[in-house]
PDB file of C-alpha atoms in Angstrom:
ATOM      1  CA  UNK A   1      -6.191  18.735 -12.153  1.00 95.00           C
ATOM      2  CA  UNK A   2      -3.677  16.906  -9.922  1.00 97.00           C
ATOM      3  CA  UNK A   3      -4.138  17.512  -6.142  1.00 98.00           C
ATOM      4  CA  UNK A   4      -2.026  16.118  -3.083  1.00 98.00           C
ATOM      5  CA  UNK A   5      -3.459  17.018   0.142  1.00 98.00           C
ATOM      6  CA  UNK A   6      -1.440  16.049   3.737  1.00 98.00           C
ATOM      7  CA  UNK A   7      -3.442  15.872   6.806  1.00 98.00           C
ATOM      8  CA  UNK A   8      -2.439  14.105  10.379  1.00 98.00           C
ATOM      9  CA  UNK A   9       0.839  16.937  11.681  1.00 98.00           C
ATOM     10  CA  UNK A  10       1.045  18.209  14.995  1.00 98.00           C
ATOM     11  CA  UNK A  11       3.446  18.331  17.914  1.00 98.00           C
ATOM     12  CA  UNK A  12       4.188  15.307  19.476  1.00 98.00           C
ATOM     13  CA  UNK A  13       6.899  14.225  22.400  1.00 98.00           C
ATOM     14  CA  UNK A  14       9.564  12.156  21.647  1.00 98.00           C
ATOM     15  CA  UNK A  15       8.816   8.326  21.807  1.00 98.00           C
ATOM     16  CA  UNK A  16       5.433   9.200  20.346  1.00 98.00           C
ATOM     17  CA  UNK A  17       3.329   8.756  17.225  1.00 98.00           C
ATOM     18  CA  UNK A  18       1.704  10.090  14.124  1.00 98.00           C
ATOM     19  CA  UNK A  19      -0.088   9.201  11.405  1.00 98.00           C
ATOM     20  CA  UNK A  20       0.376  11.337   7.924  1.00 98.00           C
ATOM     21  CA  UNK A  21      -2.442  10.900   5.227  1.00 98.00           C
ATOM     22  CA  UNK A  22      -2.237  12.023   1.687  1.00 98.00           C
ATOM     23  CA  UNK A  23      -6.087  12.682  -0.076  1.00 98.00           C
ATOM     24  CA  UNK A  24      -4.638  12.576  -4.059  1.00 97.00           C
ATOM     25  CA  UNK A  25      -7.260  13.653  -6.694  1.00 97.00           C
ATOM     26  CA  UNK A  26      -7.456  14.486 -10.240  1.00 96.00           C
ATOM     27  CA  UNK A  27      -5.906  11.187 -11.332  1.00 95.00           C
ATOM     28  CA  UNK A  28      -5.886   6.811 -10.464  1.00 94.00           C
ATOM     29  CA  UNK A  29      -3.428   6.450  -7.568  1.00 94.00           C
ATOM     30  CA  UNK A  30      -3.031   3.309  -8.107  1.00 94.00           C
ATOM     31  CA  UNK A  31      -1.357   3.818 -11.293  1.00 95.00           C
ATOM     32  CA  UNK A  32       1.502   5.342  -9.889  1.00 97.00           C
ATOM     33  CA  UNK A  33       4.195   4.742  -7.254  1.00 97.00           C
ATOM     34  CA  UNK A  34       3.527   7.245  -4.031  1.00 98.00           C
ATOM     35  CA  UNK A  35       6.333   9.343  -1.835  1.00 98.00           C
ATOM     36  CA  UNK A  36       7.250  10.904   1.633  1.00 98.00           C
ATOM     37  CA  UNK A  37       9.475  13.758   1.265  1.00 98.00           C
ATOM     38  CA  UNK A  38      10.283  15.377   4.144  1.00 98.00           C
ATOM     39  CA  UNK A  39      12.091  19.286   4.733  1.00 98.00           C
ATOM     40  CA  UNK A  40      13.546  19.858   8.090  1.00 98.00           C
ATOM     41  CA  UNK A  41      13.128  23.780   9.032  1.00 97.00           C
ATOM     42  CA  UNK A  42      15.340  25.542   7.340  1.00 97.00           C
ATOM     43  CA  UNK A  43      17.159  22.421   5.566  1.00 98.00           C
ATOM     44  CA  UNK A  44      17.371  20.689   2.297  1.00 98.00           C
ATOM     45  CA  UNK A  45      14.656  17.604   1.043  1.00 98.00           C
ATOM     46  CA  UNK A  46      15.435  14.282   2.180  1.00 98.00           C
ATOM     47  CA  UNK A  47      13.470  11.240   0.740  1.00 98.00           C
ATOM     48  CA  UNK A  48      11.564   9.189   3.389  1.00 98.00           C
ATOM     49  CA  UNK A  49       9.897   6.250   1.790  1.00 98.00           C
ATOM     50  CA  UNK A  50       8.051   4.930  -1.631  1.00 98.00           C
ATOM     51  CA  UNK A  51       5.238   2.488  -2.244  1.00 97.00           C
ATOM     52  CA  UNK A  52       4.278   0.762  -5.957  1.00 94.00           C
ATOM     53  CA  UNK A  53       0.749   1.622  -7.037  1.00 93.00           C
ATOM     54  CA  UNK A  54      -0.693  -1.706  -5.765  1.00 91.00           C
ATOM     55  CA  UNK A  55       1.057  -1.245  -2.251  1.00 88.00           C
ATOM     56  CA  UNK A  56       3.160  -3.317  -2.405  1.00 85.00           C
ATOM     57  CA  UNK A  57       7.686  -3.034  -2.538  1.00 85.00           C
ATOM     58  CA  UNK A  58       7.764  -0.098   0.229  1.00 96.00           C
ATOM     59  CA  UNK A  59      11.619   1.220   0.481  1.00 97.00           C
ATOM     60  CA  UNK A  60      12.686   3.388   3.373  1.00 98.00           C
ATOM     61  CA  UNK A  61      15.760   5.683   4.491  1.00 98.00           C
ATOM     62  CA  UNK A  62      17.573   4.344   6.859  1.00 98.00           C
ATOM     63  CA  UNK A  63      16.581   6.811   8.923  1.00 98.00           C
ATOM     64  CA  UNK A  64      13.190   5.999   9.262  1.00 98.00           C
ATOM     65  CA  UNK A  65      13.516   2.364   8.616  1.00 98.00           C
ATOM     66  CA  UNK A  66      11.494   0.301  11.470  1.00 98.00           C
ATOM     67  CA  UNK A  67       9.862   3.104  12.975  1.00 98.00           C
ATOM     68  CA  UNK A  68       7.868   4.175   9.901  1.00 98.00           C
ATOM     69  CA  UNK A  69       5.535   2.484   7.646  1.00 98.00           C
ATOM     70  CA  UNK A  70       4.273   3.333   4.274  1.00 98.00           C
ATOM     71  CA  UNK A  71       0.705   2.233   3.579  1.00 97.00           C
ATOM     72  CA  UNK A  72      -2.145   3.134   0.898  1.00 97.00           C
ATOM     73  CA  UNK A  73      -5.866   2.829   0.139  1.00 96.00           C
ATOM     74  CA  UNK A  74      -6.085   2.518  -3.219  1.00 95.00           C
ATOM     75  CA  UNK A  75      -9.859   2.713  -2.342  1.00 95.00           C
ATOM     76  CA  UNK A  76     -10.080   5.864  -0.886  1.00 97.00           C
ATOM     77  CA  UNK A  77      -7.544   7.707  -2.881  1.00 96.00           C
ATOM     78  CA  UNK A  78      -5.276   8.099   0.423  1.00 97.00           C
ATOM     79  CA  UNK A  79      -1.527   7.124   0.823  1.00 98.00           C
ATOM     80  CA  UNK A  80      -0.088   7.096   4.574  1.00 98.00           C
ATOM     81  CA  UNK A  81       3.091   7.214   7.002  1.00 98.00           C
ATOM     82  CA  UNK A  82       2.604   5.348  10.199  1.00 98.00           C
ATOM     83  CA  UNK A  83       5.568   7.184  12.205  1.00 98.00           C
ATOM     84  CA  UNK A  84       6.491   5.417  15.781  1.00 98.00           C
ATOM     85  CA  UNK A  85       9.022   5.911  18.215  1.00 98.00           C
ATOM     86  CA  UNK A  86       9.518   9.589  17.222  1.00 98.00           C
ATOM     87  CA  UNK A  87      13.009  11.880  17.670  1.00 98.00           C
ATOM     88  CA  UNK A  88      13.609  15.301  17.832  1.00 98.00           C
ATOM     89  CA  UNK A  89      15.585  15.107  14.264  1.00 98.00           C
ATOM     90  CA  UNK A  90      12.164  13.820  12.484  1.00 98.00           C
ATOM     91  CA  UNK A  91      10.735  17.635  13.094  1.00 98.00           C
ATOM     92  CA  UNK A  92      10.131  18.463   9.448  1.00 98.00           C
ATOM     93  CA  UNK A  93       7.510  19.268   6.717  1.00 98.00           C
ATOM     94  CA  UNK A  94       6.204  16.087   5.372  1.00 98.00           C
ATOM     95  CA  UNK A  95       5.048  16.151   1.437  1.00 98.00           C
ATOM     96  CA  UNK A  96       3.620  13.329  -0.428  1.00 98.00           C
ATOM     97  CA  UNK A  97       4.573  13.166  -3.347  1.00 98.00           C
ATOM     98  CA  UNK A  98       3.395  11.291  -6.766  1.00 98.00           C
ATOM     99  CA  UNK A  99       6.054   9.478  -8.878  1.00 97.00           C
ATOM    100  CA  UNK A 100       5.514   9.970 -12.729  1.00 95.00           C
ATOM    101  CA  UNK A 101       8.998   8.966 -13.465  1.00 95.00           C
ATOM    102  CA  UNK A 102      10.367  11.233 -10.623  1.00 93.00           C
ATOM    103  CA  UNK A 103       8.332  12.842  -8.256  1.00 97.00           C
ATOM    104  CA  UNK A 104       6.519  15.634 -10.746  1.00 97.00           C
ATOM    105  CA  UNK A 105       3.710  16.190  -8.523  1.00 98.00           C
ATOM    106  CA  UNK A 106       3.903  17.629  -4.482  1.00 98.00           C
ATOM    107  CA  UNK A 107       1.325  18.452  -1.754  1.00 98.00           C
ATOM    108  CA  UNK A 108       1.543  21.467   0.227  1.00 98.00           C
ATOM    109  CA  UNK A 109       2.726  19.396   3.281  1.00 98.00           C
ATOM    110  CA  UNK A 110       2.622  19.130   6.923  1.00 98.00           C
ATOM    111  CA  UNK A 111       4.256  19.951   9.781  1.00 98.00           C
ATOM    112  CA  UNK A 112       5.613  17.673  12.329  1.00 98.00           C
ATOM    113  CA  UNK A 113       7.021  18.805  15.140  1.00 98.00           C
ATOM    114  CA  UNK A 114       8.839  16.500  17.809  1.00 98.00           C
ATOM    115  CA  UNK A 115       9.108  18.048  20.903  1.00 97.00           C
ATOM    116  CA  UNK A 116       8.701  17.733  25.229  1.00 96.00           C
TER     117      UNK A 116
ATOM    118  CA  UNK B   1      23.883   5.538  -1.065  1.00 97.00           C
ATOM    119  CA  UNK B   2      24.630   7.944  -4.077  1.00 98.00           C
ATOM    120  CA  UNK B   3      25.703  11.228  -2.756  1.00 98.00           C
ATOM    121  CA  UNK B   4      24.672  14.138  -4.488  1.00 98.00           C
ATOM    122  CA  UNK B   5      26.902  17.591  -4.646  1.00 98.00           C
ATOM    123  CA  UNK B   6      25.495  20.637  -5.923  1.00 98.00           C
ATOM    124  CA  UNK B   7      27.893  23.842  -6.383  1.00 96.00           C
ATOM    125  CA  UNK B   8      27.826  26.510  -5.489  1.00 97.00           C
ATOM    126  CA  UNK B   9      25.953  26.955  -2.845  1.00 98.00           C
ATOM    127  CA  UNK B  10      24.432  30.212  -3.362  1.00 98.00           C
ATOM    128  CA  UNK B  11      24.399  32.507  -6.748  1.00 97.00           C
ATOM    129  CA  UNK B  12      23.618  36.047  -7.128  1.00 98.00           C
ATOM    130  CA  UNK B  13      23.213  36.819 -11.066  1.00 98.00           C
ATOM    131  CA  UNK B  14      22.137  39.637 -12.446  1.00 98.00           C
ATOM    132  CA  UNK B  15      18.345  39.891 -14.100  1.00 98.00           C
ATOM    133  CA  UNK B  16      18.600  38.643 -17.984  1.00 98.00           C
ATOM    134  CA  UNK B  17      22.029  37.067 -17.232  1.00 98.00           C
ATOM    135  CA  UNK B  18      23.027  33.149 -17.237  1.00 98.00           C
ATOM    136  CA  UNK B  19      22.703  31.059 -14.365  1.00 98.00           C
ATOM    137  CA  UNK B  20      24.466  28.014 -14.262  1.00 98.00           C
ATOM    138  CA  UNK B  21      24.153  25.349 -11.541  1.00 98.00           C
ATOM    139  CA  UNK B  22      26.570  21.854 -11.341  1.00 98.00           C
ATOM    140  CA  UNK B  23      25.425  18.610  -9.498  1.00 98.00           C
ATOM    141  CA  UNK B  24      27.508  15.571  -9.111  1.00 98.00           C
ATOM    142  CA  UNK B  25      27.076  12.356  -8.386  1.00 98.00           C
ATOM    143  CA  UNK B  26      29.134   9.840  -6.548  1.00 98.00           C
ATOM    144  CA  UNK B  27      28.563   7.422  -9.040  1.00 98.00           C
ATOM    145  CA  UNK B  28      26.793   7.020 -12.270  1.00 98.00           C
ATOM    146  CA  UNK B  29      22.965   7.542 -12.775  1.00 98.00           C
ATOM    147  CA  UNK B  30      23.750   6.542 -16.184  1.00 98.00           C
ATOM    148  CA  UNK B  31      21.291   3.380 -17.620  1.00 97.00           C
ATOM    149  CA  UNK B  32      22.771   1.864 -20.225  1.00 96.00           C
ATOM    150  CA  UNK B  33      19.622  -0.315 -21.309  1.00 97.00           C
ATOM    151  CA  UNK B  34      17.973   2.917 -22.027  1.00 96.00           C
ATOM    152  CA  UNK B  35      21.053   5.639 -22.307  1.00 97.00           C
ATOM    153  CA  UNK B  36      19.016   7.633 -20.056  1.00 98.00           C
ATOM    154  CA  UNK B  37      20.289   9.688 -16.992  1.00 98.00           C
ATOM    155  CA  UNK B  38      17.842   9.400 -13.619  1.00 98.00           C
ATOM    156  CA  UNK B  39      18.780  13.184 -12.844  1.00 98.00           C
ATOM    157  CA  UNK B  40      16.183  15.357 -12.051  1.00 98.00           C
ATOM    158  CA  UNK B  41      16.512  19.436 -10.773  1.00 98.00           C
ATOM    159  CA  UNK B  42      13.444  20.497  -8.366  1.00 98.00           C
ATOM    160  CA  UNK B  43      12.611  24.778  -7.397  1.00 98.00           C
ATOM    161  CA  UNK B  44      11.590  25.628  -4.499  1.00 98.00           C
ATOM    162  CA  UNK B  45      10.304  28.905  -3.755  1.00 98.00           C
ATOM    163  CA  UNK B  46       9.964  30.160  -0.260  1.00 96.00           C
ATOM    164  CA  UNK B  47       7.063  28.403   1.624  1.00 95.00           C
ATOM    165  CA  UNK B  48       5.872  26.826  -1.463  1.00 98.00           C
ATOM    166  CA  UNK B  49       6.828  22.832  -2.030  1.00 98.00           C
ATOM    167  CA  UNK B  50       9.049  21.690  -4.473  1.00 98.00           C
ATOM    168  CA  UNK B  51       8.273  22.181  -7.973  1.00 98.00           C
ATOM    169  CA  UNK B  52       9.887  19.764 -11.065  1.00 98.00           C
ATOM    170  CA  UNK B  53      11.823  21.493 -13.470  1.00 98.00           C
ATOM    171  CA  UNK B  54      14.007  18.756 -15.453  1.00 98.00           C
ATOM    172  CA  UNK B  55      13.993  15.232 -15.901  1.00 98.00           C
ATOM    173  CA  UNK B  56      16.028  12.650 -17.363  1.00 98.00           C
ATOM    174  CA  UNK B  57      18.937  15.237 -17.181  1.00 98.00           C
ATOM    175  CA  UNK B  58      17.635  17.972 -19.882  1.00 98.00           C
ATOM    176  CA  UNK B  59      13.773  16.928 -20.492  1.00 98.00           C
ATOM    177  CA  UNK B  60      11.740  19.877 -19.494  1.00 98.00           C
ATOM    178  CA  UNK B  61       8.790  19.229 -17.456  1.00 98.00           C
ATOM    179  CA  UNK B  62       4.957  20.766 -18.691  1.00 96.00           C
ATOM    180  CA  UNK B  63       5.035  24.259 -18.875  1.00 97.00           C
ATOM    181  CA  UNK B  64       8.334  24.610 -17.856  1.00 98.00           C
ATOM    182  CA  UNK B  65       9.641  28.032 -19.391  1.00 98.00           C
ATOM    183  CA  UNK B  66      12.643  27.384 -22.381  1.00 97.00           C
ATOM    184  CA  UNK B  67      14.797  29.244 -21.076  1.00 98.00           C
ATOM    185  CA  UNK B  68      15.940  26.317 -18.607  1.00 98.00           C
ATOM    186  CA  UNK B  69      18.058  23.706 -19.522  1.00 98.00           C
ATOM    187  CA  UNK B  70      19.808  20.523 -18.288  1.00 98.00           C
ATOM    188  CA  UNK B  71      22.625  19.058 -19.136  1.00 98.00           C
ATOM    189  CA  UNK B  72      25.527  16.588 -18.524  1.00 98.00           C
ATOM    190  CA  UNK B  73      25.265  12.452 -17.882  1.00 98.00           C
ATOM    191  CA  UNK B  74      26.969   9.997 -15.936  1.00 98.00           C
ATOM    192  CA  UNK B  75      28.139  11.548 -13.016  1.00 98.00           C
ATOM    193  CA  UNK B  76      28.048  15.313 -13.614  1.00 98.00           C
ATOM    194  CA  UNK B  77      24.693  17.662 -14.443  1.00 98.00           C
ATOM    195  CA  UNK B  78      24.268  21.387 -15.139  1.00 98.00           C
ATOM    196  CA  UNK B  79      21.147  23.362 -15.363  1.00 98.00           C
ATOM    197  CA  UNK B  80      20.865  26.189 -16.767  1.00 98.00           C
ATOM    198  CA  UNK B  81      18.973  29.775 -16.799  1.00 98.00           C
ATOM    199  CA  UNK B  82      19.541  31.045 -20.023  1.00 98.00           C
ATOM    200  CA  UNK B  83      18.173  34.587 -19.050  1.00 97.00           C
ATOM    201  CA  UNK B  84      17.697  34.821 -15.558  1.00 98.00           C
ATOM    202  CA  UNK B  85      13.766  36.467 -14.208  1.00 98.00           C
ATOM    203  CA  UNK B  86      12.662  37.769 -11.360  1.00 98.00           C
ATOM    204  CA  UNK B  87      10.358  35.069 -10.391  1.00 98.00           C
ATOM    205  CA  UNK B  88      13.319  32.761 -10.821  1.00 98.00           C
ATOM    206  CA  UNK B  89      14.734  33.219  -7.277  1.00 98.00           C
ATOM    207  CA  UNK B  90      14.632  29.562  -5.628  1.00 98.00           C
ATOM    208  CA  UNK B  91      16.446  27.130  -4.426  1.00 98.00           C
ATOM    209  CA  UNK B  92      17.529  24.591  -6.680  1.00 98.00           C
ATOM    210  CA  UNK B  93      18.054  20.556  -5.900  1.00 98.00           C
ATOM    211  CA  UNK B  94      19.002  17.909  -8.020  1.00 98.00           C
ATOM    212  CA  UNK B  95      17.937  14.476  -7.053  1.00 98.00           C
ATOM    213  CA  UNK B  96      18.992  10.833  -8.275  1.00 98.00           C
ATOM    214  CA  UNK B  97      16.376   8.190  -8.975  1.00 98.00           C
ATOM    215  CA  UNK B  98      18.683   6.036 -10.684  1.00 98.00           C
ATOM    216  CA  UNK B  99      18.727   3.836  -6.793  1.00 97.00           C
ATOM    217  CA  UNK B 100      17.122   3.914  -3.534  1.00 96.00           C
ATOM    218  CA  UNK B 101      17.445   6.107  -1.125  1.00 97.00           C
ATOM    219  CA  UNK B 102      16.653   8.418  -3.586  1.00 98.00           C
ATOM    220  CA  UNK B 103      18.996  11.638  -2.550  1.00 98.00           C
ATOM    221  CA  UNK B 104      18.944  15.033  -3.221  1.00 98.00           C
ATOM    222  CA  UNK B 105      21.833  17.623  -3.522  1.00 98.00           C
ATOM    223  CA  UNK B 106      22.058  19.898  -0.573  1.00 98.00           C
ATOM    224  CA  UNK B 107      20.517  22.914  -2.933  1.00 98.00           C
ATOM    225  CA  UNK B 108      21.472  25.998  -4.550  1.00 98.00           C
ATOM    226  CA  UNK B 109      20.330  29.547  -3.721  1.00 98.00           C
ATOM    227  CA  UNK B 110      19.715  31.826  -6.836  1.00 98.00           C
ATOM    228  CA  UNK B 111      19.097  35.613  -5.864  1.00 98.00           C
ATOM    229  CA  UNK B 112      19.365  38.315  -7.986  1.00 98.00           C
ATOM    230  CA  UNK B 113      22.515  40.586  -7.884  1.00 96.00           C
TER     231      UNK B 113
END
């Protein structure tokens, strides 16, 4: 059974940093591109970033480009999202999602709150 | 960027009746090389992550009941629930995966009338 478990969320001040992790099990992580998708409280879904199975070709939404960095360690079955220069508008639940055609499996999400 | 627009924003349907949600993309998501529409539908229930329902515009994901169907091509798409069940109450999102940035519609809230 595919499982994705996010962690690393929390309360951070504007301008601060957080690193999210997503541990994968039940499938071979290196076979699939992986994504981060976020959802602000009471709002819709916003795609954040994708990385290929081998770790290359990262892409970012314009809203996070230059501030967020996606990476992965397939030997540890883990996807990461380094978030720097955080802003209030980055407050959201962050989901990792496995990409088979599109987002076929999602984690439960981790909440990031950016506030002073 | 491809903008996805859903209609209506909310919908109330009686149990056992048909529910129809529309999605329009600002440019075609049909890949002419493989004749596939890069369009998916997700269901999200309160407090849960989204769940993939339909991909390639009309292919049900594994385990999705056959009362869910998707149709359309190019820029206009529809998700139909043929006979609404109580467990179908959720917010539904369309999404294009034709090109990055991948984009979602704003969501349609489906309720029981």
